[in-house]
mmCIF file of C-alpha atoms in Angstrom:
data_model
loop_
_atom_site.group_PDB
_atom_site.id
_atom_site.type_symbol
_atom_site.label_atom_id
_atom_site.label_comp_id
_atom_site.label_asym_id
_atom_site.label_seq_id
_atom_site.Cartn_x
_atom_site.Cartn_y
_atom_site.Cartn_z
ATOM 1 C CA UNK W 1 0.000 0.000 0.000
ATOM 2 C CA UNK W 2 1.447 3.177 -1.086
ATOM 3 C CA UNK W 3 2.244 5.632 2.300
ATOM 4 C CA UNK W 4 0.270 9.155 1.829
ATOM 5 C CA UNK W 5 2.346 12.289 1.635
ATOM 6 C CA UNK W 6 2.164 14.509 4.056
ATOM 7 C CA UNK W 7 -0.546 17.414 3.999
ATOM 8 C CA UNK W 8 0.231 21.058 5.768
ATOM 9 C CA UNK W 9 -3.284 22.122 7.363
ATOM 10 C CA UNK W 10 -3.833 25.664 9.588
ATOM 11 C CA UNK W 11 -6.979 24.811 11.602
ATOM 12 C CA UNK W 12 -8.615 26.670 14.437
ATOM 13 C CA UNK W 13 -6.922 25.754 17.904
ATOM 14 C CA UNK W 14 -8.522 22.775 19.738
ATOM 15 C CA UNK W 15 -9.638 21.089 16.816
ATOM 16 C CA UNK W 16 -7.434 18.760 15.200
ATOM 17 C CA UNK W 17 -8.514 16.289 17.611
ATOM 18 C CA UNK W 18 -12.003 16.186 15.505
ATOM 19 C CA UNK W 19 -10.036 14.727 12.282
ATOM 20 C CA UNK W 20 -10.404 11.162 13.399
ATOM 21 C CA UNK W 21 -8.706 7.747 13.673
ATOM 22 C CA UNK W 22 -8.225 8.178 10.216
ATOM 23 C CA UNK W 23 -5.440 11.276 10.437
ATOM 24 C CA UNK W 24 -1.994 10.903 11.272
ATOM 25 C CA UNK W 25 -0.930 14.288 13.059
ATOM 26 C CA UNK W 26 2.377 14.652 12.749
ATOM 27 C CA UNK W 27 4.794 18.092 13.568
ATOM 28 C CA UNK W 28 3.463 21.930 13.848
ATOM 29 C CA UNK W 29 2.985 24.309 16.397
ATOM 30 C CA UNK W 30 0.604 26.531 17.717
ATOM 31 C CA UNK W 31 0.862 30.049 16.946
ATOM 32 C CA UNK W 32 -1.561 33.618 17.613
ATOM 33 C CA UNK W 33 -3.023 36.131 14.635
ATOM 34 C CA UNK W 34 -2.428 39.559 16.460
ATOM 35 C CA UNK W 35 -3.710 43.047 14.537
ATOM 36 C CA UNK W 36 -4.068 46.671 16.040
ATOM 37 C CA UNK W 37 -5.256 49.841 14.678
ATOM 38 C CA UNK W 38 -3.950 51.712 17.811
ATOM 39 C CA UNK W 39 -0.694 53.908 16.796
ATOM 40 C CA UNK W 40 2.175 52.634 19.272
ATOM 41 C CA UNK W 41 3.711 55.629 21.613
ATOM 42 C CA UNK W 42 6.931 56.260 19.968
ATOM 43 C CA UNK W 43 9.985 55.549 22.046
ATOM 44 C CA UNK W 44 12.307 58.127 22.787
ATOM 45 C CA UNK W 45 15.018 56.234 20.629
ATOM 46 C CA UNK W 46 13.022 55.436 18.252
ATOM 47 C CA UNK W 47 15.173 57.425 15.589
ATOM 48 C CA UNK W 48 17.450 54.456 16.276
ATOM 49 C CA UNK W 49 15.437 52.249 14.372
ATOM 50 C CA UNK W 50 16.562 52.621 10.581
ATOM 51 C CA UNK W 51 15.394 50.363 7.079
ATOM 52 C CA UNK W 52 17.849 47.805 6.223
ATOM 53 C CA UNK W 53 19.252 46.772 3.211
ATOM 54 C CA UNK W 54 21.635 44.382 3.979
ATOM 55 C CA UNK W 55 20.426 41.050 3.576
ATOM 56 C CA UNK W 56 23.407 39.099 4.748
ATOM 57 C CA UNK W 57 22.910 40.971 8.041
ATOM 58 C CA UNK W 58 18.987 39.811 8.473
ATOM 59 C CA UNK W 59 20.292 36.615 7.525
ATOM 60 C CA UNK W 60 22.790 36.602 10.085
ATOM 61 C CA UNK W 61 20.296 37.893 13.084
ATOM 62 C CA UNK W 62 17.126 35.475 12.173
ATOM 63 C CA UNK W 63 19.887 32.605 12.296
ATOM 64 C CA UNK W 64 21.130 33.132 15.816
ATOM 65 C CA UNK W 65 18.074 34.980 17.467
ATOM 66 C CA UNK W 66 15.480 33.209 15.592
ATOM 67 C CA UNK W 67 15.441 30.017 14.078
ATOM 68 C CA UNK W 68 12.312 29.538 13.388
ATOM 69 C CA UNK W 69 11.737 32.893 11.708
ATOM 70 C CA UNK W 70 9.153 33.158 8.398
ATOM 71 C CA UNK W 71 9.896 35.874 6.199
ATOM 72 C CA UNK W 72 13.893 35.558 4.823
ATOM 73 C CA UNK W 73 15.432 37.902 2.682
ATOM 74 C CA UNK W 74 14.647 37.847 -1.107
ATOM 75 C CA UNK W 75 11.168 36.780 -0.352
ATOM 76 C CA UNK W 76 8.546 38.268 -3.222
ATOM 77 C CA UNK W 77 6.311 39.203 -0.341
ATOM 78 C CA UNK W 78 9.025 41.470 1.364
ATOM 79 C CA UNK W 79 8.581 45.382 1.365
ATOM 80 C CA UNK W 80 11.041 46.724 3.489
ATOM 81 C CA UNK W 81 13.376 45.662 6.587
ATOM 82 C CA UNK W 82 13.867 47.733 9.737
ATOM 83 C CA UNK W 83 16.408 47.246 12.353
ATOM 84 C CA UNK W 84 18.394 48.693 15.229
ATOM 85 C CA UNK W 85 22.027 48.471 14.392
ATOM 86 C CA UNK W 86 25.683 48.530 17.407
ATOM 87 C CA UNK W 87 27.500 51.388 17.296
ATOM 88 C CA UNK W 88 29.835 48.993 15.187
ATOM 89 C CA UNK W 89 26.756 48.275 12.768
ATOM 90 C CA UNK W 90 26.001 45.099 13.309
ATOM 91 C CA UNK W 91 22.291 44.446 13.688
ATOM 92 C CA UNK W 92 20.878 43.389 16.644
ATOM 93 C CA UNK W 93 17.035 43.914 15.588
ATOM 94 C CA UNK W 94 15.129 43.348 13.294
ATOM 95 C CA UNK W 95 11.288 43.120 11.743
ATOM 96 C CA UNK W 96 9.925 42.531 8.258
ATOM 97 C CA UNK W 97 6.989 44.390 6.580
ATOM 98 C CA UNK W 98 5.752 41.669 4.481
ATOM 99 C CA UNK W 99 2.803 42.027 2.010
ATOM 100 C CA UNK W 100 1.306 38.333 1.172
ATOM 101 C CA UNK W 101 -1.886 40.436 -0.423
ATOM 102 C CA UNK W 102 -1.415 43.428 -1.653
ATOM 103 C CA UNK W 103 -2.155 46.287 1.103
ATOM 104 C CA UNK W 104 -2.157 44.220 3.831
ATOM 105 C CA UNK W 105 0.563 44.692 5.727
ATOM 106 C CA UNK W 106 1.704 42.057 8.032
ATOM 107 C CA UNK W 107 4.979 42.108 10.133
ATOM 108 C CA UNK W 108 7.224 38.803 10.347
ATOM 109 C CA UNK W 109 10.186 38.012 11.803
ATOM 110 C CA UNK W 110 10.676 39.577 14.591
ATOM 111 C CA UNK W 111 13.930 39.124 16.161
ATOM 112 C CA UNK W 112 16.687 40.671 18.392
ATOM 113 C CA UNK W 113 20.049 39.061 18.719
ATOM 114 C CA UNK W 114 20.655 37.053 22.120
ATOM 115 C CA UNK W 115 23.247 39.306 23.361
ATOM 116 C CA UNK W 116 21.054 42.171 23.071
ATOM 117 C CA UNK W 117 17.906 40.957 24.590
ATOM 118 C CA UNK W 118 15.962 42.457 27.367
ATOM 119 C CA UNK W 119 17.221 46.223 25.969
ATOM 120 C CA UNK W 120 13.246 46.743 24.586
ATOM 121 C CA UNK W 121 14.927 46.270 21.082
ATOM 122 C CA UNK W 122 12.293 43.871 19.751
ATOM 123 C CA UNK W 123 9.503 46.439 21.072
ATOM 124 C CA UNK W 124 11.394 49.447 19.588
ATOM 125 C CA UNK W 125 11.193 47.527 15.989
ATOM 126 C CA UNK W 126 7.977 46.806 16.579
ATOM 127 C CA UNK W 127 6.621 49.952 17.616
ATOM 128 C CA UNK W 128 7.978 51.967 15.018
ATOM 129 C CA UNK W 129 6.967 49.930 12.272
ATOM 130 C CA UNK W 130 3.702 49.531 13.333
ATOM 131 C CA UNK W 131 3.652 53.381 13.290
ATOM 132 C CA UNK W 132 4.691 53.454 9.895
ATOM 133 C CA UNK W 133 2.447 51.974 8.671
ATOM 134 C CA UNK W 134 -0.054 53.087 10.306
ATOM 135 C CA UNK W 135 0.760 56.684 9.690
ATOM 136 C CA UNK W 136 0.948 55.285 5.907
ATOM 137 C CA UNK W 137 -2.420 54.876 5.540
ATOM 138 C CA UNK W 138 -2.911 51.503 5.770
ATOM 139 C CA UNK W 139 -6.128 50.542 8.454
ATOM 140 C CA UNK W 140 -4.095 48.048 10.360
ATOM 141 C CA UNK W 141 -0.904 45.778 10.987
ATOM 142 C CA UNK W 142 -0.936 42.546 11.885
ATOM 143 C CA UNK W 143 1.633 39.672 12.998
ATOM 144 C CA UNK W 144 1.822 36.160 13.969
ATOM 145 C CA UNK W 145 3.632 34.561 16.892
ATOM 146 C CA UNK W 146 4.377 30.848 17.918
ATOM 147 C CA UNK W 147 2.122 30.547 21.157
ATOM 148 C CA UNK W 148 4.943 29.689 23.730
ATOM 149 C CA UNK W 149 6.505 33.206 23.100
ATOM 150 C CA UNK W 150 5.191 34.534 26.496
ATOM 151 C CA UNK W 151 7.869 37.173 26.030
ATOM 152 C CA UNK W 152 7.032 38.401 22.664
ATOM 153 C CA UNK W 153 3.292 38.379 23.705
ATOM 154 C CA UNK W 154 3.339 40.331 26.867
ATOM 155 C CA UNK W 155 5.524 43.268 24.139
ATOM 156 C CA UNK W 156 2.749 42.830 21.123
ATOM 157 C CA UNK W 157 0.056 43.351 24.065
ATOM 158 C CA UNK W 158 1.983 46.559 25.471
ATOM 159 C CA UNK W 159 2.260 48.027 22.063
ATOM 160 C CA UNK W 160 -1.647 47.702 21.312
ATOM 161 C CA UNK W 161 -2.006 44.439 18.976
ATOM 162 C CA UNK W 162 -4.628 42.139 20.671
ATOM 163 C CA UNK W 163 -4.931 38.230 19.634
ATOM 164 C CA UNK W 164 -7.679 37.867 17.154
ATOM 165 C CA UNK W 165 -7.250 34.074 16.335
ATOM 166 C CA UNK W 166 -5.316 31.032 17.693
ATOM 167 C CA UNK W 167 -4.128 28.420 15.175
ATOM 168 C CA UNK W 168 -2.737 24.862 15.450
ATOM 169 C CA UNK W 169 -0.196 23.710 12.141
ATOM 170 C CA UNK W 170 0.301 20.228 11.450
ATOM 171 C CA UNK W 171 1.274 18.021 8.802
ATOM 172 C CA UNK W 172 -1.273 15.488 8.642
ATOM 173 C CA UNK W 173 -1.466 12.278 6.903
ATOM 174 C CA UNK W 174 -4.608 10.357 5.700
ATOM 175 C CA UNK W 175 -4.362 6.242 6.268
#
């Protein structure tokens, strides 16, 4: 009997266990849907937080400070980058503005180096995007997080995005 290939299903949290005996479940996580409308305070650094076009250096960050990161450089659905660089200019922040359909703007990959953590970097990014786009005209932002980022949630809360939906990802097989 020929083994199924794999499937890659987003369904509503607590239900894949209604698929049935008949469903394999196999890796995923969980992750949030966040969106505000509510302009972020700026942050009295904020002019610290600059666009980036060095792709080596995003590649860099998301590969030491987040690993399981979803937008990557080069990606068609990429708009702009924004970071906080070291005096020395490496990057220690970073977020994507990332456009899947056009004029929805949703922010991915949302990382600040290890060494650098706990500084308010991540909200800083955050915040100042969101902002920008905001103050762009566009009606909202939105973001996704993996669900055991307590830290990132408690910052998306602060800065005004509240959790509209709560996934589950899985491959799934059919036997």
């Amino acid at each position: 009997m020929p083994v199924a290939e794999p499937v890659r299903v987003t369904v509503p949290r607590g239900t894949l266990g209604v698929l049935g005996d008949g469903v394999r479940v196999g890796d995923g996580a969980d992750w949030d849907w966040f969106r505000t409308d509510v302009r972020p305070v700026p942050a009295a650094d904020e002019e610290r937080v600059v666009t980036v076009a060095d792709d080596g250096a995003v590649r860099t960050l998301l590969a030491a400070a987040s690993p399981r990161h979803s937008a990557v450089p080069g990606d068609d659905e990429i708009r702009r980058w924004v970071g906080v660089q070291a005096d020395d200019g490496t990057l220690l922040a970073c977020a994507a503005h990332t456009e899947a359909v056009p004029g929805v703007p949703h922010l991915a990959s949302i990382a600040t180096h290890p060494s650098a953590r706990g500084q308010g970097l991540g909200a800083l990014v955050t915040g100042a995007l969101t902002r920008r786009l905001l103050d762009e005209g566009f009606p909202a932002g939105t973001l996704g997080m993996y669900a055991d980022n307590d830290v990132a949630r408690r910052m998306y809360l602060r800065l005004g995005y509240r959790c509209d939906h709560e996934w589950s990802s899985r491959a799934i097989v059919l036997h």
